[in-house]
XYZ file of C-alpha atoms in Angstrom:
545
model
C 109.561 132.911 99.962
C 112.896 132.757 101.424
C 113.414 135.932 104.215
C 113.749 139.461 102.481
C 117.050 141.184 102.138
C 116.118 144.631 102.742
C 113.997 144.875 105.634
C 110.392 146.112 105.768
C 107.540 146.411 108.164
C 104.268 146.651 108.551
C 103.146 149.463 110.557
C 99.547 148.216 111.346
C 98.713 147.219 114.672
C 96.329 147.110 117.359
C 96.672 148.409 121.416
C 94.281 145.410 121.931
C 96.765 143.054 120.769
C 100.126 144.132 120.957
C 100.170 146.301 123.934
C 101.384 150.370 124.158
C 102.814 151.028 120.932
C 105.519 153.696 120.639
C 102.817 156.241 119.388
C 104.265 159.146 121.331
C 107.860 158.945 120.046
C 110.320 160.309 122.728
C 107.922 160.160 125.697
C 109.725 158.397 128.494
C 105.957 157.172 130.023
C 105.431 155.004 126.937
C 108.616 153.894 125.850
C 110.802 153.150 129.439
C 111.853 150.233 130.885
C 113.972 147.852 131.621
C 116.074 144.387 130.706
C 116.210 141.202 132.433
C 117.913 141.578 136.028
C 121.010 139.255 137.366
C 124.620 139.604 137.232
C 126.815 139.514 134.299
C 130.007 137.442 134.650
C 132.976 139.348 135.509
C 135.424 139.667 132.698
C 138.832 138.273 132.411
C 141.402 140.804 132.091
C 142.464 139.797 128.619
C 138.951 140.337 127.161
C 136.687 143.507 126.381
C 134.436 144.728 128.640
C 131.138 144.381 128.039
C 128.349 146.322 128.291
C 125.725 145.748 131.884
C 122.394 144.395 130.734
C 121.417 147.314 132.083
C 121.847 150.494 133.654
C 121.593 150.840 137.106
C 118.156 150.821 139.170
C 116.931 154.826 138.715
C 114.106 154.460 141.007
C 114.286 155.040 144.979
C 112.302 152.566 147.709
C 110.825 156.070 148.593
C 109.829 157.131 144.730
C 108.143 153.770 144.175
C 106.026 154.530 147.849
C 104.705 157.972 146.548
C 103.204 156.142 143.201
C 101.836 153.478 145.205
C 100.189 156.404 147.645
C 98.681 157.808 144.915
C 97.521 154.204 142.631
C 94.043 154.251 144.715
C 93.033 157.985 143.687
C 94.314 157.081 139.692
C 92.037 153.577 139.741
C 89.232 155.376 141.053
C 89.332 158.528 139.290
C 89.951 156.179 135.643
C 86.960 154.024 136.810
C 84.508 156.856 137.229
C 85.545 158.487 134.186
C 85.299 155.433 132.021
C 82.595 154.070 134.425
C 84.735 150.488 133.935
C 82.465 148.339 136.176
C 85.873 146.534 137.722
C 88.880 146.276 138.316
C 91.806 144.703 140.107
C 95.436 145.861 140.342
C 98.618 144.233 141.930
C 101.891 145.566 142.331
C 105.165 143.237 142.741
C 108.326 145.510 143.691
C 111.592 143.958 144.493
C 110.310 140.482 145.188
C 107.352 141.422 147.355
C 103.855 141.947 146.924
C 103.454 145.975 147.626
C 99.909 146.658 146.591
C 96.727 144.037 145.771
C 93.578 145.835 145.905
C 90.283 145.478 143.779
C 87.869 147.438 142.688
C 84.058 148.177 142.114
C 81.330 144.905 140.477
C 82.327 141.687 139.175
C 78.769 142.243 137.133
C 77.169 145.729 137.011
C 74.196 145.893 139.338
C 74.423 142.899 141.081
C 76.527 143.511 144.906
C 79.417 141.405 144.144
C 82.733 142.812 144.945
C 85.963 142.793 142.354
C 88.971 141.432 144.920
C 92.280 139.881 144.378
C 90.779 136.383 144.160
C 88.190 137.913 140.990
C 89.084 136.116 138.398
C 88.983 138.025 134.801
C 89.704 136.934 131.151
C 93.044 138.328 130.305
C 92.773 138.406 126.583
C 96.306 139.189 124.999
C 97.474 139.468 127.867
C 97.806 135.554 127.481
C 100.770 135.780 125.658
C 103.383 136.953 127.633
C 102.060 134.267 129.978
C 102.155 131.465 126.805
C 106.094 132.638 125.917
C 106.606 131.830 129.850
C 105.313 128.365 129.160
C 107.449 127.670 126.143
C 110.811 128.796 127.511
C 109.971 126.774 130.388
C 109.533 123.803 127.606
C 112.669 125.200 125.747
C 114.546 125.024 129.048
C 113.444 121.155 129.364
C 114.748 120.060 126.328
C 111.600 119.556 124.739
C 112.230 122.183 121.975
C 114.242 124.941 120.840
C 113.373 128.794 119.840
C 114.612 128.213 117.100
C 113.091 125.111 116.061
C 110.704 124.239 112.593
C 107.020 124.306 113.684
C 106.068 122.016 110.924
C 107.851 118.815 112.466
C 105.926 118.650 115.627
C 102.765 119.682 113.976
C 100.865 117.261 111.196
C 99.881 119.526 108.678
C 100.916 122.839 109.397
C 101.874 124.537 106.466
C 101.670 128.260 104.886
C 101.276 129.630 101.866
C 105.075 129.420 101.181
C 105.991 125.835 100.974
C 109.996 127.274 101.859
C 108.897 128.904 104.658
C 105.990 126.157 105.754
C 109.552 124.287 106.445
C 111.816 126.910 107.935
C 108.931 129.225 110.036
C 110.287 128.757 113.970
C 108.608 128.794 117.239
C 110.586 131.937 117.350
C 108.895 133.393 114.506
C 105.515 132.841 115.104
C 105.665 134.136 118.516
C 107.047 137.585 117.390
C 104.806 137.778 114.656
C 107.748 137.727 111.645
C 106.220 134.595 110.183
C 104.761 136.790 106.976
C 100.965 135.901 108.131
C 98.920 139.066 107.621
C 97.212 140.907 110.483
C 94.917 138.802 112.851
C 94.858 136.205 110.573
C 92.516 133.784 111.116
C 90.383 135.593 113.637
C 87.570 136.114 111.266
C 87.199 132.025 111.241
C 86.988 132.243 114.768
C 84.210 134.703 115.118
C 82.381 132.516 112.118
C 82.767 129.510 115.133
C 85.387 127.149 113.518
C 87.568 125.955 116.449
C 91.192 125.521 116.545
C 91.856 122.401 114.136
C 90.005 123.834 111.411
C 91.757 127.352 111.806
C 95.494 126.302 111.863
C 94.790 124.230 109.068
C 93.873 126.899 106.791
C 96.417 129.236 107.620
C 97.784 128.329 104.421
C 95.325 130.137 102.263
C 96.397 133.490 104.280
C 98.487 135.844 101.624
C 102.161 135.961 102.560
C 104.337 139.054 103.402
C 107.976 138.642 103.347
C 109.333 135.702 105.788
C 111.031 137.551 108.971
C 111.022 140.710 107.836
C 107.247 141.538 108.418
C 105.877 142.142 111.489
C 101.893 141.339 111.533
C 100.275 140.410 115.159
C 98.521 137.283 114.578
C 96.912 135.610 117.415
C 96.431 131.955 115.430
C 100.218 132.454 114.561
C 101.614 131.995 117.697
C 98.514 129.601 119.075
C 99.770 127.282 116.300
C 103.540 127.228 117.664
C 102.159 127.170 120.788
C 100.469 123.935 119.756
C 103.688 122.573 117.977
C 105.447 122.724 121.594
C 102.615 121.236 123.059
C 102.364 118.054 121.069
C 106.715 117.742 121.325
C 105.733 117.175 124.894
C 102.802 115.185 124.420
C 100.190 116.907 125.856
C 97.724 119.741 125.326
C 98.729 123.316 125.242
C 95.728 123.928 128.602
C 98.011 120.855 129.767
C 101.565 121.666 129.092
C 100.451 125.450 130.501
C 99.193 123.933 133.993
C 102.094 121.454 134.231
C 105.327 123.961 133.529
C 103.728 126.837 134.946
C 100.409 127.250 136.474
C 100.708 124.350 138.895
C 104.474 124.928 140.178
C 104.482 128.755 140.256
C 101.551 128.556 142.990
C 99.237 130.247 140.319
C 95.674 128.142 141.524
C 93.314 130.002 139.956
C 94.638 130.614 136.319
C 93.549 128.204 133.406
C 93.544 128.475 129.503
C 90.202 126.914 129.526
C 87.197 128.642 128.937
C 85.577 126.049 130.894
C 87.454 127.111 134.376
C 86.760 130.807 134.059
C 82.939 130.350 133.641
C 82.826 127.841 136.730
C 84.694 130.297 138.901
C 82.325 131.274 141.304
C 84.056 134.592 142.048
C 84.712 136.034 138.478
C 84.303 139.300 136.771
C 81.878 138.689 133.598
C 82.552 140.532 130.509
C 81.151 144.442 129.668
C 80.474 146.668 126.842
C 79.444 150.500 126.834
C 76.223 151.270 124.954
C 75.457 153.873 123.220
C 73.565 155.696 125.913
C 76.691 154.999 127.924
C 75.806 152.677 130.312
C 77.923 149.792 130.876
C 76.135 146.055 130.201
C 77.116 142.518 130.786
C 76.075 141.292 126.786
C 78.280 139.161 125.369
C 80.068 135.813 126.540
C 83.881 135.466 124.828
C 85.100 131.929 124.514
C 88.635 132.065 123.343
C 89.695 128.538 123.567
C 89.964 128.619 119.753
C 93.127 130.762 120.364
C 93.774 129.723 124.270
C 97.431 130.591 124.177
C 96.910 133.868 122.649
C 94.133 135.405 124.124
C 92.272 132.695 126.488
C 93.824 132.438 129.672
C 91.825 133.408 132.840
C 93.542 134.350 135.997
C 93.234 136.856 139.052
C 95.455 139.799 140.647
C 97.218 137.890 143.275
C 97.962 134.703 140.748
C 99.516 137.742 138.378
C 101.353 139.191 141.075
C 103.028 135.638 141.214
C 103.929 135.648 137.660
C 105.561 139.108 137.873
C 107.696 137.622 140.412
C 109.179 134.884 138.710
C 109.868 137.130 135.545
C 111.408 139.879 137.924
C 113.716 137.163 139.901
C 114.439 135.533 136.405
C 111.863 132.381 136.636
C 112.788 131.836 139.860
C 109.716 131.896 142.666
C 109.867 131.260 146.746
C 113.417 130.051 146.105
C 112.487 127.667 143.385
C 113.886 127.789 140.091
C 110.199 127.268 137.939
C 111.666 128.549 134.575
C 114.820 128.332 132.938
C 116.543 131.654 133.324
C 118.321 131.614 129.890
C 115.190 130.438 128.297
C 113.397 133.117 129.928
C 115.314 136.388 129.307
C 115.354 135.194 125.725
C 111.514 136.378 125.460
C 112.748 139.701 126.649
C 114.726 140.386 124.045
C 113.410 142.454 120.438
C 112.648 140.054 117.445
C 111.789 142.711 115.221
C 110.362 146.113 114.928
C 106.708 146.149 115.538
C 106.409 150.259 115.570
C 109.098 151.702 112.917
C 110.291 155.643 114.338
C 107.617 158.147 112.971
C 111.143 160.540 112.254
C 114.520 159.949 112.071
C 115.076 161.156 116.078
C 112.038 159.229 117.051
C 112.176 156.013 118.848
C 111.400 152.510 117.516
C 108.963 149.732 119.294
C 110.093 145.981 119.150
C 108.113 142.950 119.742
C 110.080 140.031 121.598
C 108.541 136.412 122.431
C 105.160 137.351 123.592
C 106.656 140.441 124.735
C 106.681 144.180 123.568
C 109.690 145.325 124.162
C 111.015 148.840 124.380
C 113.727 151.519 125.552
C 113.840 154.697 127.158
C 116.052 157.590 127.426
C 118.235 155.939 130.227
C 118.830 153.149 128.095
C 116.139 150.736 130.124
C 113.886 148.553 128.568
C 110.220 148.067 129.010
C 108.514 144.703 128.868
C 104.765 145.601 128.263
C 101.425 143.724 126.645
C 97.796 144.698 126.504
C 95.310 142.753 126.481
C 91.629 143.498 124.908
C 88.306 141.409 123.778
C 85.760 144.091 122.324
C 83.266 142.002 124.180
C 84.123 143.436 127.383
C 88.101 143.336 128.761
C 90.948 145.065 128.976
C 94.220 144.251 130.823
C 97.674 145.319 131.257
C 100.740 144.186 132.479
C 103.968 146.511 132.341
C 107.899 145.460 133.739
C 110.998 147.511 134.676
C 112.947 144.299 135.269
C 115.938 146.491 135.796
C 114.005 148.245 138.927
C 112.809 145.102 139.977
C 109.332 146.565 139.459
C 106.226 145.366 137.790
C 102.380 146.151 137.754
C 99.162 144.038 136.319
C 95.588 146.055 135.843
C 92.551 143.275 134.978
C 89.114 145.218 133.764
C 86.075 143.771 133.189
C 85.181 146.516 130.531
C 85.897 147.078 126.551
C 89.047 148.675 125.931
C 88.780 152.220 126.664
C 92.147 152.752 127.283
C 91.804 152.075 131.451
C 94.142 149.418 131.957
C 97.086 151.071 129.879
C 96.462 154.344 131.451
C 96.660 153.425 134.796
C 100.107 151.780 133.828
C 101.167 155.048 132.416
C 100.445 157.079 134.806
C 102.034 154.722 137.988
C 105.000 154.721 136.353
C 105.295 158.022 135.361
C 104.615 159.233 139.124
C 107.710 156.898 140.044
C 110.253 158.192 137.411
C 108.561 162.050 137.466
C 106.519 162.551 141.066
C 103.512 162.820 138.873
C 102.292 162.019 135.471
C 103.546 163.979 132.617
C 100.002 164.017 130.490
C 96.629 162.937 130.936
C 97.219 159.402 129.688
C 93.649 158.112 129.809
C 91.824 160.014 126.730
C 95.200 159.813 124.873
C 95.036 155.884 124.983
C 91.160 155.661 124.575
C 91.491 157.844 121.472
C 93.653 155.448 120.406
C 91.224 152.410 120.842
C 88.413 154.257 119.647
C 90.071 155.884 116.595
C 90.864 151.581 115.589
C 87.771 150.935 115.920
C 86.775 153.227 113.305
C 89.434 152.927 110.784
C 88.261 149.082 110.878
C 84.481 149.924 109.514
C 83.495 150.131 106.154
C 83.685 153.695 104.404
C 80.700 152.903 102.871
C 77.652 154.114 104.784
C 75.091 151.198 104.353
C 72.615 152.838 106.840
C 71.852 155.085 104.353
C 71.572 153.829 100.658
C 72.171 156.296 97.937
C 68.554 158.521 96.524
C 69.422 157.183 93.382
C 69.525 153.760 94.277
C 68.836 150.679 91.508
C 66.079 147.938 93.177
C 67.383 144.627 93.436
C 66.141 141.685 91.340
C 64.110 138.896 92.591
C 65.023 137.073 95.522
C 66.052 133.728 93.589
C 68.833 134.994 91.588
C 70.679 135.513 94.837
C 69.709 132.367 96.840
C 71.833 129.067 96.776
C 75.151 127.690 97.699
C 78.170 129.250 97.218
C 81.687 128.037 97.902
C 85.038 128.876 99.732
C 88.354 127.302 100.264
C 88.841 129.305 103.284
C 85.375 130.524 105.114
C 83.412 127.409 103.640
C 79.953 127.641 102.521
C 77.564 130.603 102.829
C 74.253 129.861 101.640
C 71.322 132.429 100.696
C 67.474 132.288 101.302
C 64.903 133.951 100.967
C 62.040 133.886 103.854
C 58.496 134.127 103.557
C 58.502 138.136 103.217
C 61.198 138.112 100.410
C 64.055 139.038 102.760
C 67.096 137.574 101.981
C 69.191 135.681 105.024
C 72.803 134.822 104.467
C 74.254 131.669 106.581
C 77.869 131.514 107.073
C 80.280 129.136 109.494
C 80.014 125.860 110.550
C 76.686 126.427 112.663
C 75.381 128.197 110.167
C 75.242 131.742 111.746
C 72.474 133.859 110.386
C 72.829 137.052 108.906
C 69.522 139.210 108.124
C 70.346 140.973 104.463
C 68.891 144.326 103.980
C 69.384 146.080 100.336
C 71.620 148.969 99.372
C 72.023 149.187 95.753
C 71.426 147.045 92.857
C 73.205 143.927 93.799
C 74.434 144.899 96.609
C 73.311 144.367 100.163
C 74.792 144.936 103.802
C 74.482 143.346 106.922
C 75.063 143.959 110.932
C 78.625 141.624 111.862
C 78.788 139.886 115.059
C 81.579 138.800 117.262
C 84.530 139.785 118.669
C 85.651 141.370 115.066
C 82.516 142.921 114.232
C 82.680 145.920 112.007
C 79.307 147.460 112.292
C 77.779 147.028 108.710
C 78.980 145.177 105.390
C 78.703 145.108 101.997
C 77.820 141.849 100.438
C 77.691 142.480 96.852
C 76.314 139.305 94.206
C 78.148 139.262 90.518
C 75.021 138.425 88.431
C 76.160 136.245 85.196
C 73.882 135.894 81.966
C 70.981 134.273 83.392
C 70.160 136.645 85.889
C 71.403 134.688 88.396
C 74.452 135.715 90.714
C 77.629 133.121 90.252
C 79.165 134.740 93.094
C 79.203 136.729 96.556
C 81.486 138.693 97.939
C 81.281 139.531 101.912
C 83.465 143.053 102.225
C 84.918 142.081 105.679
C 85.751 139.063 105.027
C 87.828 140.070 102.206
C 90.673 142.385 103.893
C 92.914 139.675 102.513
C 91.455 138.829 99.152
C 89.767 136.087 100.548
C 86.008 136.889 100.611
C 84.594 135.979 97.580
C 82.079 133.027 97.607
C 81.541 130.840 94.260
C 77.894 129.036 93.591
C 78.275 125.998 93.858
C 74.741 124.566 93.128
């Protein structure tokens, strides 16, 4: 499938993954910022002037003071309105360190303190951080942007044989490679690990080659991987080596392994539905470690928004190659088309959202969010040499993006121009629900056909992409489906006829599913089909015994 000649794009998306999506068209808070900093060349005489990278700096030393008066009061007031267990929050403006402060428990009711040294999962937030690591590769020779994927890594391939041999490191890290939505994540949450994942990425349905914008976190882990293995090395290596390690950054990893050994960490929350807060699930990301499984603190952050503010440079030292760099800043393609012909468009860079506001600066922005308890932000006016990071150790709620919002807002305006927090937690929440099923499987129809006998559902059934799910029946009659390498086990309860339902787990979970069986001649099913696993046509499991 050879790229598209009239440009499309998908318009689904997630705040969890992509970061603050141009949802309020026009609004300066959501859609300002601002290009990479340093001088342009001066022109000769003979040849046309061309435009700054940016405009100039709009914000005063005095403007930027007032928001940071008033960041303690916004944390606070977002924490006890949420009820976020913690938080941590540094703020990097003109090369220094202005503001590093944490907030409430690392783990609700136990006394530990959230402090600059708390070190949090950053989710998506990972990205911007991975796109670092690569242009610091890219700037060593060891690759290009706009180099194949498929020649540094055995076996990659898509659907699309063409573009299996033309998709870029470029591509895959905006998203433009044609993979659908999140692909892959569903294997993930079944427990396949990273191997198994980018190896079946070829099953995925295409959309048209880099003209489509779909966030994909196994997309860009599997460039990410590519780069690695043109060095040599593994991606949690190449990751300390280029940046972690030289930019002073001590306690960030993208191993699983280092965050739960921290001894000062901030463990994961999710809100129940009394509304308490509770430290229940444990999310190991390594699967996708350059898109979502990095680990790191405030004050190792505040680092990182130094060197992209000075242009990869840190303490004098040139850590990243400045061309390399700003190239991630720049848009790859339009994530968020304009809702109307006045309103403004969102981009997506190299691990970057990207946008512009109405003085012509440009935002450099990404969320981050595991439903099993995080939320983080990080949000750049390169052009005002400004920057801020928010870690949370609480399901998105829309907390971390607020508090964004609202600082910068209070800079450019002297205070916030809407209540941002229940605008951006609508958002979350109102994803979450689009994403269940519209069938209501807590409560089967009054009309409802029984089901047959347990045997002409149980057996083996077959698929090229989630493997083998497997049915049995226990001693009471009730059915248990196994799927994913460690067999996960689902308890089936019945709906109607042949069709049952199921609680999902994981960091993709849905609520409840349909699995319906097609029942052939002999009263026995010849296949299953799992509704959530089949967003992309690929749910349906054939017997295979």
């Amino acid at each position: 499938m050879r790229p598209a000649k009239r440009v499309r794009h998908r318009t689904s998306r997630t705040l969890a993954g992509s970061g603050l999506v141009v949802l309020l068209a026009g609004t300066t808070a959501l859609t300002s910022g601002a290009a990479a900093p340093g001088p342009s060349p001066s022109p000769s005489p003979s040849a046309p002037q061309a435009p700054p990278p940016q405009p100039p700096p709009q914000l005063t030393r005095a403007e930027v003071d007032a928001a940071l008066g008033k960041l303690d009061g916004v944390v606070e007031s977002a924490m006890r309105r949420t009820g976020v267990p913690g938080t941590a929050v540094g703020v990097v403006y003109q090369d220094r360190v202005v503001y590093l402060k944490g907030f409430g428990e690392r783990r609700v009711g136990q006394s530990a303190e959230v402090g600059p040294d708390t070190v949090f999962q950053l989710a998506s937030l990972s990205k911007p951080l991975a796109s670092t690591v690569v242009a610091g590769a890219v700037g060593d020779k060891v690759v290009s942007w706009d180099e194949p994927v498929a020649g540094h890594l055995p076996g990659f391939a898509l659907k699309d044989p063409w573009v299996t041999r033309h998709v870029t490191v470029a591509d895959l890290f905006s998203h433009r490679s044609g993979l659908p939505n999140h692909a892959g994540d569903l294997l993930e949450d079944l427990g396949y690990d990273r191997p198994y994942i980018l190896s079946h990425l070829r099953y995925e349905p295409p959309a048209p080659f880099r003209a489509s914008y779909a966030y994909t976190n196994f997309g860009l882990t599997a460039a990410a991987e590519a780069v690695a293995r043109a060095k040599g090395v593994g991606w949690e290596k190449l990751s300390e080596d280029t940046l972690y390690k030289p930019a002073g950054m001590d306690s960030t990893s993208s191993r699983f392994a280092d965050y739960e050994q921290a001894p000062d960490k901030a463990v994961t929350h999710v809100k129940s539905d009394d509304g308490n807060w509770r430290a229940a699930f444990v999310r190991d990301a390594d699967a996708q470690a350059p898109a979502g499984g990095v680990s790191s603190t405030a004050r190792d952050m505040t680092r990182w928004l130094r060197l992209q503010l000075a242009n990869g440079k840190i303490d004098s030292r040139q850590i990243i190659d400045a061309e390399s760099l700003e190239r991630t800043h720049l848009p790859e393609i339009v994530s968020q088309p304009p809702a109307a012909p006045a309103g403004r468009a969102g981009f997506y860079g190299l691990g970057w959202n990207v946008s512009y506001d109405d003085h012509g600066r440009l935002r450099l922005s990404h969320s981050g969010a595991f439903a099993l308890g995080a939320n983080t932000n990080v949000t750049l006016l390169p052009g005002e040499q400004l920057g801020i990071v928010i870690l949370t150790n609480g399901e998105p709620v829309g907390m971390a993006d607020a508090v964004a919002l609202d600082f910068f807002d209070t800079a450019q305006n002297g205070r916030p121009s809407a209540d941002w927090l229940p605008l951006v937690g609508g958002i979350y929440a109102k994803e979450e629900e689009e994403a269940k099923s519209p069938t209501d499987y807590a409560h089967p129809p009054a009309d409802a056909e029984p089901a047959r006998a347990g045997s002409a559902y149980t057996g083996t059934y077959d698929n090229a992409y989630y493997g083998k799910a497997v049915v049995t029946a226990g001693e009471n009659g009730r059915l248990t489906l196994q799927l994913g390498p460690k067999g996960m086990r689902f308890p089936l309860t019945h709906y109607d006829g042949d069709t049952f339902s199921f609680a999902t787990k994981g960091e993709n979970a849905v609520g409840l599913t349909g699995v319906t069986f097609t029942v052939g001649g002999r009263d026995t099913a010849d296949k299953v089909r799992v509704e959530y696993l089949d967003k992309n046509g690929l749910g349906t499991f054939t017997r295979g015994d």
